[in-house]
Coordinates of C-alpha atoms in Angstrom, one line a residue:
F6 CA 37.4 23.4 28.3
P7 CA 40.0 20.8 28.9
V8 CA 42.3 20.2 26.0
T9 CA 43.5 16.7 25.5
I10 CA 46.8 16.4 23.5
A11 CA 48.9 13.5 22.8
L12 CA 52.3 13.8 24.4
S13 CA 54.0 11.5 22.0
S14 CA 54.2 12.1 18.3
K15 CA 52.2 10.0 15.8
T16 CA 55.4 8.3 14.7
A17 CA 56.1 7.3 18.3
R18 CA 52.5 6.0 18.8
I19 CA 52.4 3.9 15.5
T20 CA 55.8 2.3 16.0
G21 CA 55.9 -1.0 17.9
S22 CA 54.3 -4.5 17.8
W23 CA 50.6 -4.8 17.0
K24 CA 48.1 -7.6 17.0
L25 CA 44.8 -7.6 15.0
T26 CA 42.1 -8.0 17.7
A27 CA 39.0 -7.0 15.8
Q28 CA 37.8 -6.4 12.3
T29 CA 34.5 -5.4 10.7
T30 CA 33.5 -5.5 7.0
N31 CA 30.7 -3.0 6.1
G32 CA 29.9 -2.7 9.8
V33 CA 29.6 -6.4 10.5
A34 CA 32.1 -8.1 12.8
D35 CA 34.4 -10.6 11.1
D36 CA 35.1 -13.9 12.9
L37 CA 38.9 -14.0 13.5
T38 CA 38.9 -17.4 15.1
G39 CA 41.9 -19.3 13.9
N40 CA 43.4 -16.2 12.4
T41 CA 46.3 -14.4 14.0
T42 CA 47.8 -11.3 12.4
T43 CA 50.7 -9.5 14.0
M44 CA 52.7 -6.5 12.6
T45 CA 55.8 -4.6 13.7
I46 CA 56.1 -1.0 12.6
Q47 CA 59.6 0.4 12.8
K48 CA 60.5 4.1 13.2
D49 CA 62.8 3.8 10.2
G50 CA 59.8 3.5 7.8
T51 CA 59.7 -0.2 7.5
Y52 CA 57.2 -2.8 8.7
S53 CA 56.8 -6.5 8.7
G54 CA 54.1 -8.9 9.7
L55 CA 52.8 -12.4 9.8
T56 CA 49.3 -13.8 9.3
V57 CA 48.6 -17.4 10.5
Y58 CA 45.3 -18.9 9.7
S59 CA 43.4 -22.2 9.3
Y60 CA 41.3 -23.0 6.3
M61 CA 39.5 -26.3 5.8
G62 CA 41.8 -28.0 8.3
F63 CA 45.0 -26.7 6.9
N64 CA 47.3 -24.1 8.5
Y65 CA 48.7 -21.3 6.4
T66 CA 51.2 -18.6 7.1
N67 CA 51.6 -15.4 5.1
E68 CA 54.6 -13.2 5.8
F69 CA 54.7 -9.6 4.6
A70 CA 57.0 -6.7 4.8
G71 CA 57.5 -3.3 3.2
T72 CA 57.7 0.4 3.9
W73 CA 55.2 2.8 5.5
A74 CA 54.7 6.5 5.6
F75 CA 52.0 9.0 6.7
S76 CA 50.1 11.0 4.2
D77 CA 51.0 14.6 4.0
D78 CA 48.2 15.6 6.4
K79 CA 48.9 12.5 8.6
T80 CA 45.3 11.3 8.4
Q81 CA 46.4 8.1 6.6
V82 CA 49.1 5.5 6.7
I83 CA 50.4 4.4 3.3
L84 CA 51.9 0.9 3.0
T85 CA 54.1 -0.3 0.1
V86 CA 54.6 -4.1 0.1
D87 CA 58.1 -5.2 -0.8
G88 CA 58.3 -6.3 -4.5
S89 CA 55.0 -4.5 -5.3
T90 CA 54.6 -1.3 -7.3
G91 CA 51.2 -0.3 -5.8
T92 CA 50.5 1.1 -2.4
E93 CA 47.7 0.5 0.1
S94 CA 46.4 3.4 2.2
A95 CA 44.3 3.3 5.3
T96 CA 42.6 6.1 7.1
I97 CA 43.7 6.4 10.8
V98 CA 40.5 6.3 12.8
R99 CA 42.3 6.1 16.1
L100 CA 46.0 6.0 17.1
A101 CA 46.7 5.7 20.8
S102 CA 49.6 4.2 22.6
K103 CA 47.8 0.9 23.0
E104 CA 45.3 0.9 20.2
M105 CA 45.3 1.6 16.5
K106 CA 42.2 1.6 14.3
L107 CA 42.6 1.7 10.5
K108 CA 39.8 2.0 7.9
S109 CA 40.3 0.9 4.3
V110 CA 37.9 1.0 1.4
N111 CA 38.2 -1.5 -1.4
G112 CA 35.4 -1.1 -3.9
S113 CA 32.1 -1.6 -2.0
E114 CA 33.9 -3.0 1.0
T115 CA 34.8 -0.9 4.0
V116 CA 37.0 -2.7 6.4
V117 CA 37.9 -1.4 9.9
Q118 CA 40.8 -3.2 11.7
T119 CA 41.5 -2.7 15.4
F120 CA 45.1 -3.5 16.5
T121 CA 46.2 -3.8 20.1
A122 CA 49.8 -3.0 21.2
Q123 CA 51.8 -6.1 22.1

């Protein structure tokens, strides 16, 4: 039985620059045309990002930043947005050197986001 192990730590794999390349809501692919989300995750526990999107002919940008941490069992990443008291957590579906897949549940919506390393 071949055993596949990751040679780099989860922290080493999650840090870096990521671009949202696919997203599904309740299993249905979301159209990301005109929407670009990039995020940089730092080893020091901080992150920042930018979403640029078009809506009804207008372009909008949304900058975000905060801190991140793994859950105790390292199955989730917990994000705290600067200036906010609440946290958002996402289950790590896949974390490889070039791809990160995160699943978040909000009420009846299950969203899976696929990020590709930049």
